[in-house]
Protein backbone atom coordinates (compact mmCIF):
# COMPACT_ATOMS: atom_id res chain seq x y z
CA UNK A 1 0.00 0.00 0.00
CA UNK A 2 2.17 2.81 -1.32
CA UNK A 3 1.94 6.17 0.34
CA UNK A 4 1.80 9.54 -1.33
CA UNK A 5 4.50 9.79 -3.97
CA UNK A 6 6.15 12.96 -5.12
CA UNK A 7 8.74 13.54 -7.80
CA UNK A 8 11.23 14.80 -8.27
CA UNK A 9 12.55 14.88 -4.70
CA UNK A 10 14.96 17.66 -5.57
CA UNK A 11 14.64 20.17 -8.39
CA UNK A 12 17.07 22.90 -9.34
CA UNK A 13 15.98 25.65 -11.70
CA UNK A 14 17.46 28.92 -12.85
CA UNK A 15 15.47 32.11 -12.57
CA UNK A 16 12.92 32.37 -15.35
CA UNK A 17 12.60 28.63 -15.95
CA UNK A 18 9.54 26.51 -15.28
CA UNK A 19 9.18 24.00 -12.46
CA UNK A 20 6.79 21.04 -12.58
CA UNK A 21 6.13 19.09 -9.40
CA UNK A 22 4.20 15.82 -9.48
CA UNK A 23 2.11 14.09 -6.85
CA UNK A 24 0.43 10.70 -6.90
CA UNK A 25 -2.05 10.32 -4.03
CA UNK A 26 -2.50 7.21 -1.95
CA UNK A 27 -4.61 4.51 -3.55
CA UNK A 28 -8.28 5.24 -3.03
CA UNK A 29 -7.71 8.92 -2.20
CA UNK A 30 -9.42 11.40 -4.47
CA UNK A 31 -8.52 14.61 -2.63
CA UNK A 32 -5.14 16.27 -3.10
CA UNK A 33 -3.64 19.25 -1.29
CA UNK A 34 -0.46 21.19 -1.93
CA UNK A 35 1.47 22.99 0.83
CA UNK A 36 4.66 25.01 0.79
CA UNK A 37 7.20 25.27 3.56
CA UNK A 38 9.62 28.17 3.44
CA UNK A 39 12.82 27.93 5.50
CA UNK A 40 12.19 28.24 9.26
CA UNK A 41 8.42 28.37 8.78
CA UNK A 42 5.43 26.06 9.07
CA UNK A 43 3.52 24.60 6.17
CA UNK A 44 1.26 26.97 4.26
CA UNK A 45 -1.75 25.76 2.30
CA UNK A 46 -1.69 26.47 -1.43
CA UNK A 47 -4.45 24.56 -3.23
CA UNK A 48 -7.01 21.77 -2.79
CA UNK A 49 -8.08 19.65 -5.76
CA UNK A 50 -10.30 16.74 -6.59
CA UNK A 51 -10.19 14.91 -9.89
CA UNK A 52 -10.50 17.52 -12.66
CA UNK A 53 -11.63 20.20 -10.20
CA UNK A 54 -9.94 22.94 -8.19
CA UNK A 55 -11.87 23.18 -4.93
CA UNK A 56 -9.91 25.87 -3.10
CA UNK A 57 -6.97 27.85 -4.46
CA UNK A 58 -7.03 30.60 -1.84
CA UNK A 59 -3.38 29.97 -0.92
CA UNK A 60 -1.99 30.08 -4.43
CA UNK A 61 -0.09 33.17 -5.59
CA UNK A 62 -2.16 34.90 -8.24
CA UNK A 63 0.54 34.80 -10.88
CA UNK A 64 2.91 32.13 -12.19
CA UNK A 65 1.43 29.27 -10.12
CA UNK A 66 -1.12 26.74 -11.35
CA UNK A 67 -2.27 23.28 -10.34
CA UNK A 68 -4.24 20.47 -11.89
CA UNK A 69 -5.41 16.98 -11.02
CA UNK A 70 -6.47 15.31 -14.27
CA UNK A 71 -8.78 12.35 -14.57
CA UNK A 72 -5.78 10.16 -15.31
CA UNK A 73 -2.33 10.66 -13.90
CA UNK A 74 -0.75 12.61 -11.06
CA UNK A 75 -1.53 16.05 -9.76
CA UNK A 76 0.83 18.71 -11.12
CA UNK A 77 1.92 21.94 -9.46
CA UNK A 78 3.41 24.21 -12.08
CA UNK A 79 5.49 27.31 -11.38
CA UNK A 80 6.32 29.47 -14.36
CA UNK A 81 9.23 31.92 -14.53
CA UNK A 82 10.60 30.88 -11.15
CA UNK A 83 12.23 33.44 -8.86
CA UNK A 84 14.59 32.92 -5.91
CA UNK A 85 11.71 33.41 -3.48
CA UNK A 86 10.07 30.25 -4.83
CA UNK A 87 12.85 28.16 -3.27
CA UNK A 88 11.07 26.01 -0.69
CA UNK A 89 9.88 22.51 0.11
CA UNK A 90 6.60 21.68 -1.60
CA UNK A 91 4.49 18.97 0.00
CA UNK A 92 1.54 17.15 -1.42
CA UNK A 93 -1.05 15.45 0.80
CA UNK A 94 -4.03 13.26 0.04
CA UNK A 95 -7.13 12.15 1.89
CA UNK A 96 -10.13 9.92 1.23
CA UNK A 97 -12.52 12.52 2.67
CA UNK A 98 -15.27 9.96 3.06
CA UNK A 99 -16.59 11.47 6.27
CA UNK A 100 -15.61 12.61 9.71
CA UNK A 101 -12.08 13.77 10.22
CA UNK A 102 -9.66 15.53 7.95
CA UNK A 103 -6.55 13.39 8.27
CA UNK A 104 -4.24 14.16 5.39
CA UNK A 105 -1.28 11.99 4.50
CA UNK A 106 1.82 13.67 3.17
CA UNK A 107 4.39 12.78 0.58
CA UNK A 108 8.13 13.25 1.11
CA UNK A 109 8.15 16.63 -0.60
CA UNK A 110 9.97 18.24 -3.49
CA UNK A 111 12.76 20.61 -2.57
CA UNK A 112 12.94 23.35 -5.16
CA UNK A 113 16.08 25.44 -5.39
CA UNK A 114 16.10 28.45 -7.69
CA UNK A 115 19.56 29.67 -8.63
CA UNK B 1 -2.51 36.49 10.66
CA UNK B 2 -1.30 33.42 12.52
CA UNK B 3 -4.45 31.48 13.37
CA UNK B 4 -2.56 28.53 14.85
CA UNK B 5 0.39 29.26 17.13
CA UNK B 6 3.02 27.11 18.74
CA UNK B 7 4.77 29.53 21.04
CA UNK B 8 7.60 27.24 22.08
CA UNK B 9 10.14 26.87 19.27
CA UNK B 10 11.89 24.05 21.09
CA UNK B 11 11.54 21.61 23.99
CA UNK B 12 14.16 19.39 25.57
CA UNK B 13 13.15 16.34 27.63
CA UNK B 14 14.89 13.41 29.28
CA UNK B 15 14.14 9.92 27.99
CA UNK B 16 11.32 8.28 29.94
CA UNK B 17 9.80 11.57 31.04
CA UNK B 18 6.69 13.29 29.69
CA UNK B 19 6.84 15.66 26.72
CA UNK B 20 4.09 18.29 26.55
CA UNK B 21 3.72 20.28 23.36
CA UNK B 22 1.29 23.17 23.28
CA UNK B 23 -0.75 24.87 20.59
CA UNK B 24 -3.15 27.82 20.63
CA UNK B 25 -5.66 28.86 17.99
CA UNK B 26 -7.73 31.96 17.36
CA UNK B 27 -10.33 30.84 14.81
CA UNK B 28 -13.44 29.62 16.64
CA UNK B 29 -14.62 27.93 13.43
CA UNK B 30 -11.93 25.26 13.71
CA UNK B 31 -13.54 21.95 14.61
CA UNK B 32 -10.81 19.39 13.93
CA UNK B 33 -7.26 19.36 15.19
CA UNK B 34 -4.29 17.23 14.26
CA UNK B 35 -0.69 16.67 15.30
CA UNK B 36 2.03 15.79 12.84
CA UNK B 37 5.63 14.77 13.38
CA UNK B 38 8.32 15.70 10.89
CA UNK B 39 11.89 14.53 10.45
CA UNK B 40 14.34 16.56 8.36
CA UNK B 41 14.03 16.04 4.61
CA UNK B 42 10.81 14.04 5.03
CA UNK B 43 7.12 14.83 4.83
CA UNK B 44 4.97 15.28 7.94
CA UNK B 45 3.64 12.06 9.46
CA UNK B 46 0.16 12.04 10.98
CA UNK B 47 0.18 11.23 14.70
CA UNK B 48 -3.18 11.83 16.30
CA UNK B 49 -6.29 13.96 15.90
CA UNK B 50 -9.24 15.21 17.89
CA UNK B 51 -12.66 16.52 17.03
CA UNK B 52 -14.05 19.56 18.81
CA UNK B 53 -16.81 17.41 20.31
CA UNK B 54 -14.19 15.67 22.45
CA UNK B 55 -11.71 16.94 24.99
CA UNK B 56 -9.28 14.03 24.94
CA UNK B 57 -8.05 11.39 22.54
CA UNK B 58 -5.46 8.76 23.32
CA UNK B 59 -3.39 6.47 21.11
CA UNK B 60 -0.65 4.51 22.78
CA UNK B 61 1.98 6.88 24.15
CA UNK B 62 0.26 9.89 22.58
CA UNK B 63 -2.63 11.83 24.10
CA UNK B 64 -4.14 15.03 22.77
CA UNK B 65 -6.14 17.33 25.04
CA UNK B 66 -8.47 20.04 23.76
CA UNK B 67 -9.69 23.00 25.80
CA UNK B 68 -12.19 24.78 23.59
CA UNK B 69 -12.91 27.63 25.97
CA UNK B 70 -9.21 28.49 26.07
CA UNK B 71 -8.70 27.65 22.38
CA UNK B 72 -5.78 25.50 23.42
CA UNK B 73 -4.63 21.98 22.68
CA UNK B 74 -1.69 19.97 23.86
CA UNK B 75 0.07 16.76 22.91
CA UNK B 76 1.43 14.56 25.67
CA UNK B 77 4.01 11.89 24.92
CA UNK B 78 4.61 9.40 27.71
CA UNK B 79 7.19 7.98 28.05
CA UNK B 80 9.36 10.02 25.71
CA UNK B 81 11.90 8.15 23.62
CA UNK B 82 14.95 9.41 21.70
CA UNK B 83 13.22 8.42 18.45
CA UNK B 84 10.53 10.98 19.24
CA UNK B 85 13.05 13.75 18.54
CA UNK B 86 11.56 15.66 15.60
CA UNK B 87 9.59 18.77 14.75
CA UNK B 88 5.96 18.61 15.87
CA UNK B 89 3.27 20.60 14.10
CA UNK B 90 -0.27 21.15 15.22
CA UNK B 91 -2.86 21.81 12.53
CA UNK B 92 -6.53 22.74 12.41
CA UNK B 93 -9.37 22.69 9.93
CA UNK B 94 -12.82 24.25 9.75
CA UNK B 95 -15.98 22.52 8.49
CA UNK B 96 -16.42 22.80 4.76
CA UNK B 97 -12.77 23.66 4.24
CA UNK B 98 -10.35 20.94 3.28
CA UNK B 99 -7.21 22.91 4.02
CA UNK B 100 -5.18 22.52 7.17
CA UNK B 101 -3.77 25.56 8.95
CA UNK B 102 -0.45 24.75 10.59
CA UNK B 103 1.45 26.17 13.51
CA UNK B 104 5.12 27.06 13.19
CA UNK B 105 6.30 23.83 14.79
CA UNK B 106 8.14 22.87 17.98
CA UNK B 107 11.47 21.06 17.87
CA UNK B 108 11.41 18.24 20.43
CA UNK B 109 14.71 16.78 21.58
CA UNK B 110 14.63 13.71 23.81
CA UNK B 111 17.95 13.04 25.51
CA UNK B 112 18.99 9.46 26.36
PDB file of C-alpha atoms in Angstrom:
ATOM      1  CA  UNK A   1       0.000   0.000   0.000  1.00  0.00           C
ATOM      2  CA  UNK A   2       2.170   2.806  -1.321  1.00  0.00           C
ATOM      3  CA  UNK A   3       1.940   6.168   0.342  1.00  0.00           C
ATOM      4  CA  UNK A   4       1.797   9.544  -1.332  1.00  0.00           C
ATOM      5  CA  UNK A   5       4.499   9.790  -3.970  1.00  0.00           C
ATOM      6  CA  UNK A   6       6.151  12.965  -5.123  1.00  0.00           C
ATOM      7  CA  UNK A   7       8.735  13.536  -7.798  1.00  0.00           C
ATOM      8  CA  UNK A   8      11.233  14.797  -8.269  1.00  0.00           C
ATOM      9  CA  UNK A   9      12.545  14.876  -4.697  1.00  0.00           C
ATOM     10  CA  UNK A  10      14.958  17.663  -5.575  1.00  0.00           C
ATOM     11  CA  UNK A  11      14.637  20.166  -8.391  1.00  0.00           C
ATOM     12  CA  UNK A  12      17.073  22.902  -9.341  1.00  0.00           C
ATOM     13  CA  UNK A  13      15.983  25.649 -11.701  1.00  0.00           C
ATOM     14  CA  UNK A  14      17.459  28.918 -12.850  1.00  0.00           C
ATOM     15  CA  UNK A  15      15.470  32.109 -12.566  1.00  0.00           C
ATOM     16  CA  UNK A  16      12.922  32.368 -15.352  1.00  0.00           C
ATOM     17  CA  UNK A  17      12.596  28.626 -15.951  1.00  0.00           C
ATOM     18  CA  UNK A  18       9.543  26.510 -15.278  1.00  0.00           C
ATOM     19  CA  UNK A  19       9.184  23.998 -12.458  1.00  0.00           C
ATOM     20  CA  UNK A  20       6.786  21.039 -12.580  1.00  0.00           C
ATOM     21  CA  UNK A  21       6.130  19.089  -9.400  1.00  0.00           C
ATOM     22  CA  UNK A  22       4.197  15.819  -9.477  1.00  0.00           C
ATOM     23  CA  UNK A  23       2.114  14.091  -6.855  1.00  0.00           C
ATOM     24  CA  UNK A  24       0.433  10.695  -6.903  1.00  0.00           C
ATOM     25  CA  UNK A  25      -2.046  10.317  -4.029  1.00  0.00           C
ATOM     26  CA  UNK A  26      -2.504   7.213  -1.948  1.00  0.00           C
ATOM     27  CA  UNK A  27      -4.610   4.515  -3.549  1.00  0.00           C
ATOM     28  CA  UNK A  28      -8.276   5.239  -3.025  1.00  0.00           C
ATOM     29  CA  UNK A  29      -7.707   8.922  -2.196  1.00  0.00           C
ATOM     30  CA  UNK A  30      -9.419  11.400  -4.471  1.00  0.00           C
ATOM     31  CA  UNK A  31      -8.518  14.610  -2.633  1.00  0.00           C
ATOM     32  CA  UNK A  32      -5.138  16.267  -3.101  1.00  0.00           C
ATOM     33  CA  UNK A  33      -3.644  19.254  -1.290  1.00  0.00           C
ATOM     34  CA  UNK A  34      -0.455  21.186  -1.929  1.00  0.00           C
ATOM     35  CA  UNK A  35       1.466  22.986   0.826  1.00  0.00           C
ATOM     36  CA  UNK A  36       4.664  25.008   0.788  1.00  0.00           C
ATOM     37  CA  UNK A  37       7.202  25.268   3.561  1.00  0.00           C
ATOM     38  CA  UNK A  38       9.618  28.168   3.443  1.00  0.00           C
ATOM     39  CA  UNK A  39      12.823  27.935   5.505  1.00  0.00           C
ATOM     40  CA  UNK A  40      12.187  28.244   9.259  1.00  0.00           C
ATOM     41  CA  UNK A  41       8.416  28.367   8.781  1.00  0.00           C
ATOM     42  CA  UNK A  42       5.431  26.060   9.071  1.00  0.00           C
ATOM     43  CA  UNK A  43       3.516  24.601   6.169  1.00  0.00           C
ATOM     44  CA  UNK A  44       1.257  26.975   4.257  1.00  0.00           C
ATOM     45  CA  UNK A  45      -1.745  25.759   2.299  1.00  0.00           C
ATOM     46  CA  UNK A  46      -1.694  26.469  -1.428  1.00  0.00           C
ATOM     47  CA  UNK A  47      -4.451  24.559  -3.231  1.00  0.00           C
ATOM     48  CA  UNK A  48      -7.012  21.767  -2.790  1.00  0.00           C
ATOM     49  CA  UNK A  49      -8.076  19.647  -5.763  1.00  0.00           C
ATOM     50  CA  UNK A  50     -10.297  16.738  -6.589  1.00  0.00           C
ATOM     51  CA  UNK A  51     -10.187  14.910  -9.886  1.00  0.00           C
ATOM     52  CA  UNK A  52     -10.498  17.516 -12.658  1.00  0.00           C
ATOM     53  CA  UNK A  53     -11.629  20.203 -10.202  1.00  0.00           C
ATOM     54  CA  UNK A  54      -9.944  22.938  -8.189  1.00  0.00           C
ATOM     55  CA  UNK A  55     -11.872  23.180  -4.930  1.00  0.00           C
ATOM     56  CA  UNK A  56      -9.906  25.873  -3.103  1.00  0.00           C
ATOM     57  CA  UNK A  57      -6.971  27.850  -4.461  1.00  0.00           C
ATOM     58  CA  UNK A  58      -7.034  30.597  -1.844  1.00  0.00           C
ATOM     59  CA  UNK A  59      -3.383  29.967  -0.917  1.00  0.00           C
ATOM     60  CA  UNK A  60      -1.992  30.084  -4.426  1.00  0.00           C
ATOM     61  CA  UNK A  61      -0.090  33.173  -5.587  1.00  0.00           C
ATOM     62  CA  UNK A  62      -2.163  34.896  -8.245  1.00  0.00           C
ATOM     63  CA  UNK A  63       0.541  34.800 -10.876  1.00  0.00           C
ATOM     64  CA  UNK A  64       2.912  32.131 -12.192  1.00  0.00           C
ATOM     65  CA  UNK A  65       1.427  29.272 -10.120  1.00  0.00           C
ATOM     66  CA  UNK A  66      -1.120  26.741 -11.348  1.00  0.00           C
ATOM     67  CA  UNK A  67      -2.273  23.276 -10.337  1.00  0.00           C
ATOM     68  CA  UNK A  68      -4.239  20.471 -11.886  1.00  0.00           C
ATOM     69  CA  UNK A  69      -5.415  16.976 -11.016  1.00  0.00           C
ATOM     70  CA  UNK A  70      -6.475  15.310 -14.266  1.00  0.00           C
ATOM     71  CA  UNK A  71      -8.780  12.348 -14.570  1.00  0.00           C
ATOM     72  CA  UNK A  72      -5.780  10.163 -15.314  1.00  0.00           C
ATOM     73  CA  UNK A  73      -2.327  10.664 -13.902  1.00  0.00           C
ATOM     74  CA  UNK A  74      -0.753  12.606 -11.058  1.00  0.00           C
ATOM     75  CA  UNK A  75      -1.531  16.049  -9.760  1.00  0.00           C
ATOM     76  CA  UNK A  76       0.829  18.708 -11.121  1.00  0.00           C
ATOM     77  CA  UNK A  77       1.919  21.936  -9.455  1.00  0.00           C
ATOM     78  CA  UNK A  78       3.415  24.214 -12.076  1.00  0.00           C
ATOM     79  CA  UNK A  79       5.493  27.312 -11.381  1.00  0.00           C
ATOM     80  CA  UNK A  80       6.317  29.470 -14.360  1.00  0.00           C
ATOM     81  CA  UNK A  81       9.229  31.921 -14.528  1.00  0.00           C
ATOM     82  CA  UNK A  82      10.598  30.876 -11.146  1.00  0.00           C
ATOM     83  CA  UNK A  83      12.228  33.443  -8.860  1.00  0.00           C
ATOM     84  CA  UNK A  84      14.585  32.917  -5.912  1.00  0.00           C
ATOM     85  CA  UNK A  85      11.715  33.412  -3.480  1.00  0.00           C
ATOM     86  CA  UNK A  86      10.071  30.248  -4.832  1.00  0.00           C
ATOM     87  CA  UNK A  87      12.851  28.157  -3.266  1.00  0.00           C
ATOM     88  CA  UNK A  88      11.070  26.005  -0.694  1.00  0.00           C
ATOM     89  CA  UNK A  89       9.879  22.512   0.107  1.00  0.00           C
ATOM     90  CA  UNK A  90       6.596  21.684  -1.596  1.00  0.00           C
ATOM     91  CA  UNK A  91       4.492  18.972   0.000  1.00  0.00           C
ATOM     92  CA  UNK A  92       1.539  17.153  -1.421  1.00  0.00           C
ATOM     93  CA  UNK A  93      -1.046  15.448   0.796  1.00  0.00           C
ATOM     94  CA  UNK A  94      -4.033  13.257   0.043  1.00  0.00           C
ATOM     95  CA  UNK A  95      -7.132  12.155   1.888  1.00  0.00           C
ATOM     96  CA  UNK A  96     -10.134   9.923   1.234  1.00  0.00           C
ATOM     97  CA  UNK A  97     -12.518  12.515   2.667  1.00  0.00           C
ATOM     98  CA  UNK A  98     -15.266   9.958   3.062  1.00  0.00           C
ATOM     99  CA  UNK A  99     -16.592  11.472   6.272  1.00  0.00           C
ATOM    100  CA  UNK A 100     -15.605  12.610   9.705  1.00  0.00           C
ATOM    101  CA  UNK A 101     -12.081  13.768  10.221  1.00  0.00           C
ATOM    102  CA  UNK A 102      -9.661  15.531   7.952  1.00  0.00           C
ATOM    103  CA  UNK A 103      -6.554  13.390   8.271  1.00  0.00           C
ATOM    104  CA  UNK A 104      -4.243  14.157   5.394  1.00  0.00           C
ATOM    105  CA  UNK A 105      -1.282  11.987   4.499  1.00  0.00           C
ATOM    106  CA  UNK A 106       1.818  13.667   3.167  1.00  0.00           C
ATOM    107  CA  UNK A 107       4.389  12.778   0.582  1.00  0.00           C
ATOM    108  CA  UNK A 108       8.131  13.246   1.107  1.00  0.00           C
ATOM    109  CA  UNK A 109       8.149  16.630  -0.596  1.00  0.00           C
ATOM    110  CA  UNK A 110       9.967  18.242  -3.491  1.00  0.00           C
ATOM    111  CA  UNK A 111      12.755  20.612  -2.568  1.00  0.00           C
ATOM    112  CA  UNK A 112      12.937  23.355  -5.158  1.00  0.00           C
ATOM    113  CA  UNK A 113      16.081  25.444  -5.393  1.00  0.00           C
ATOM    114  CA  UNK A 114      16.104  28.447  -7.687  1.00  0.00           C
ATOM    115  CA  UNK A 115      19.564  29.668  -8.629  1.00  0.00           C
TER     116      UNK A 115
ATOM    117  CA  UNK B   1      -2.513  36.487  10.659  1.00  0.00           C
ATOM    118  CA  UNK B   2      -1.296  33.417  12.523  1.00  0.00           C
ATOM    119  CA  UNK B   3      -4.453  31.477  13.366  1.00  0.00           C
ATOM    120  CA  UNK B   4      -2.560  28.534  14.852  1.00  0.00           C
ATOM    121  CA  UNK B   5       0.386  29.258  17.131  1.00  0.00           C
ATOM    122  CA  UNK B   6       3.016  27.114  18.737  1.00  0.00           C
ATOM    123  CA  UNK B   7       4.771  29.528  21.042  1.00  0.00           C
ATOM    124  CA  UNK B   8       7.601  27.241  22.079  1.00  0.00           C
ATOM    125  CA  UNK B   9      10.142  26.874  19.268  1.00  0.00           C
ATOM    126  CA  UNK B  10      11.885  24.049  21.088  1.00  0.00           C
ATOM    127  CA  UNK B  11      11.537  21.609  23.985  1.00  0.00           C
ATOM    128  CA  UNK B  12      14.162  19.393  25.569  1.00  0.00           C
ATOM    129  CA  UNK B  13      13.146  16.335  27.629  1.00  0.00           C
ATOM    130  CA  UNK B  14      14.893  13.408  29.276  1.00  0.00           C
ATOM    131  CA  UNK B  15      14.143   9.923  27.991  1.00  0.00           C
ATOM    132  CA  UNK B  16      11.325   8.276  29.937  1.00  0.00           C
ATOM    133  CA  UNK B  17       9.799  11.575  31.044  1.00  0.00           C
ATOM    134  CA  UNK B  18       6.689  13.287  29.694  1.00  0.00           C
ATOM    135  CA  UNK B  19       6.838  15.663  26.721  1.00  0.00           C
ATOM    136  CA  UNK B  20       4.087  18.290  26.553  1.00  0.00           C
ATOM    137  CA  UNK B  21       3.722  20.279  23.361  1.00  0.00           C
ATOM    138  CA  UNK B  22       1.293  23.171  23.278  1.00  0.00           C
ATOM    139  CA  UNK B  23      -0.754  24.868  20.591  1.00  0.00           C
ATOM    140  CA  UNK B  24      -3.154  27.820  20.628  1.00  0.00           C
ATOM    141  CA  UNK B  25      -5.655  28.860  17.987  1.00  0.00           C
ATOM    142  CA  UNK B  26      -7.726  31.955  17.359  1.00  0.00           C
ATOM    143  CA  UNK B  27     -10.332  30.844  14.807  1.00  0.00           C
ATOM    144  CA  UNK B  28     -13.438  29.621  16.644  1.00  0.00           C
ATOM    145  CA  UNK B  29     -14.621  27.934  13.429  1.00  0.00           C
ATOM    146  CA  UNK B  30     -11.929  25.262  13.708  1.00  0.00           C
ATOM    147  CA  UNK B  31     -13.544  21.952  14.613  1.00  0.00           C
ATOM    148  CA  UNK B  32     -10.810  19.389  13.933  1.00  0.00           C
ATOM    149  CA  UNK B  33      -7.265  19.359  15.193  1.00  0.00           C
ATOM    150  CA  UNK B  34      -4.292  17.229  14.256  1.00  0.00           C
ATOM    151  CA  UNK B  35      -0.694  16.671  15.299  1.00  0.00           C
ATOM    152  CA  UNK B  36       2.031  15.790  12.840  1.00  0.00           C
ATOM    153  CA  UNK B  37       5.631  14.767  13.380  1.00  0.00           C
ATOM    154  CA  UNK B  38       8.317  15.697  10.888  1.00  0.00           C
ATOM    155  CA  UNK B  39      11.886  14.532  10.453  1.00  0.00           C
ATOM    156  CA  UNK B  40      14.344  16.563   8.355  1.00  0.00           C
ATOM    157  CA  UNK B  41      14.026  16.044   4.606  1.00  0.00           C
ATOM    158  CA  UNK B  42      10.815  14.039   5.032  1.00  0.00           C
ATOM    159  CA  UNK B  43       7.124  14.835   4.827  1.00  0.00           C
ATOM    160  CA  UNK B  44       4.967  15.278   7.941  1.00  0.00           C
ATOM    161  CA  UNK B  45       3.642  12.059   9.463  1.00  0.00           C
ATOM    162  CA  UNK B  46       0.155  12.041  10.976  1.00  0.00           C
ATOM    163  CA  UNK B  47       0.181  11.227  14.699  1.00  0.00           C
ATOM    164  CA  UNK B  48      -3.180  11.830  16.299  1.00  0.00           C
ATOM    165  CA  UNK B  49      -6.288  13.964  15.902  1.00  0.00           C
ATOM    166  CA  UNK B  50      -9.241  15.207  17.890  1.00  0.00           C
ATOM    167  CA  UNK B  51     -12.662  16.518  17.027  1.00  0.00           C
ATOM    168  CA  UNK B  52     -14.049  19.560  18.813  1.00  0.00           C
ATOM    169  CA  UNK B  53     -16.810  17.405  20.313  1.00  0.00           C
ATOM    170  CA  UNK B  54     -14.192  15.670  22.451  1.00  0.00           C
ATOM    171  CA  UNK B  55     -11.707  16.939  24.993  1.00  0.00           C
ATOM    172  CA  UNK B  56      -9.282  14.031  24.943  1.00  0.00           C
ATOM    173  CA  UNK B  57      -8.048  11.389  22.540  1.00  0.00           C
ATOM    174  CA  UNK B  58      -5.458   8.756  23.321  1.00  0.00           C
ATOM    175  CA  UNK B  59      -3.388   6.470  21.107  1.00  0.00           C
ATOM    176  CA  UNK B  60      -0.651   4.510  22.780  1.00  0.00           C
ATOM    177  CA  UNK B  61       1.979   6.884  24.153  1.00  0.00           C
ATOM    178  CA  UNK B  62       0.260   9.891  22.578  1.00  0.00           C
ATOM    179  CA  UNK B  63      -2.631  11.827  24.103  1.00  0.00           C
ATOM    180  CA  UNK B  64      -4.143  15.026  22.774  1.00  0.00           C
ATOM    181  CA  UNK B  65      -6.142  17.332  25.036  1.00  0.00           C
ATOM    182  CA  UNK B  66      -8.473  20.036  23.760  1.00  0.00           C
ATOM    183  CA  UNK B  67      -9.685  23.002  25.802  1.00  0.00           C
ATOM    184  CA  UNK B  68     -12.194  24.779  23.591  1.00  0.00           C
ATOM    185  CA  UNK B  69     -12.905  27.630  25.969  1.00  0.00           C
ATOM    186  CA  UNK B  70      -9.210  28.490  26.068  1.00  0.00           C
ATOM    187  CA  UNK B  71      -8.698  27.651  22.377  1.00  0.00           C
ATOM    188  CA  UNK B  72      -5.779  25.497  23.416  1.00  0.00           C
ATOM    189  CA  UNK B  73      -4.627  21.979  22.677  1.00  0.00           C
ATOM    190  CA  UNK B  74      -1.688  19.969  23.856  1.00  0.00           C
ATOM    191  CA  UNK B  75       0.067  16.762  22.911  1.00  0.00           C
ATOM    192  CA  UNK B  76       1.428  14.562  25.673  1.00  0.00           C
ATOM    193  CA  UNK B  77       4.014  11.890  24.915  1.00  0.00           C
ATOM    194  CA  UNK B  78       4.610   9.403  27.710  1.00  0.00           C
ATOM    195  CA  UNK B  79       7.192   7.985  28.053  1.00  0.00           C
ATOM    196  CA  UNK B  80       9.360  10.019  25.712  1.00  0.00           C
ATOM    197  CA  UNK B  81      11.903   8.150  23.618  1.00  0.00           C
ATOM    198  CA  UNK B  82      14.954   9.412  21.695  1.00  0.00           C
ATOM    199  CA  UNK B  83      13.223   8.420  18.446  1.00  0.00           C
ATOM    200  CA  UNK B  84      10.532  10.980  19.240  1.00  0.00           C
ATOM    201  CA  UNK B  85      13.046  13.751  18.542  1.00  0.00           C
ATOM    202  CA  UNK B  86      11.562  15.661  15.602  1.00  0.00           C
ATOM    203  CA  UNK B  87       9.591  18.774  14.749  1.00  0.00           C
ATOM    204  CA  UNK B  88       5.958  18.614  15.869  1.00  0.00           C
ATOM    205  CA  UNK B  89       3.270  20.597  14.100  1.00  0.00           C
ATOM    206  CA  UNK B  90      -0.272  21.153  15.222  1.00  0.00           C
ATOM    207  CA  UNK B  91      -2.862  21.814  12.534  1.00  0.00           C
ATOM    208  CA  UNK B  92      -6.533  22.737  12.414  1.00  0.00           C
ATOM    209  CA  UNK B  93      -9.375  22.694   9.929  1.00  0.00           C
ATOM    210  CA  UNK B  94     -12.821  24.255   9.749  1.00  0.00           C
ATOM    211  CA  UNK B  95     -15.980  22.525   8.486  1.00  0.00           C
ATOM    212  CA  UNK B  96     -16.417  22.798   4.759  1.00  0.00           C
ATOM    213  CA  UNK B  97     -12.772  23.656   4.244  1.00  0.00           C
ATOM    214  CA  UNK B  98     -10.350  20.942   3.275  1.00  0.00           C
ATOM    215  CA  UNK B  99      -7.210  22.906   4.016  1.00  0.00           C
ATOM    216  CA  UNK B 100      -5.185  22.519   7.171  1.00  0.00           C
ATOM    217  CA  UNK B 101      -3.774  25.555   8.947  1.00  0.00           C
ATOM    218  CA  UNK B 102      -0.451  24.746  10.592  1.00  0.00           C
ATOM    219  CA  UNK B 103       1.454  26.175  13.513  1.00  0.00           C
ATOM    220  CA  UNK B 104       5.123  27.055  13.186  1.00  0.00           C
ATOM    221  CA  UNK B 105       6.300  23.833  14.791  1.00  0.00           C
ATOM    222  CA  UNK B 106       8.136  22.866  17.975  1.00  0.00           C
ATOM    223  CA  UNK B 107      11.465  21.062  17.871  1.00  0.00           C
ATOM    224  CA  UNK B 108      11.414  18.245  20.429  1.00  0.00           C
ATOM    225  CA  UNK B 109      14.711  16.779  21.579  1.00  0.00           C
ATOM    226  CA  UNK B 110      14.632  13.709  23.805  1.00  0.00           C
ATOM    227  CA  UNK B 111      17.948  13.037  25.514  1.00  0.00           C
ATOM    228  CA  UNK B 112      18.985   9.458  26.360  1.00  0.00           C
TER     229      UNK B 112
END
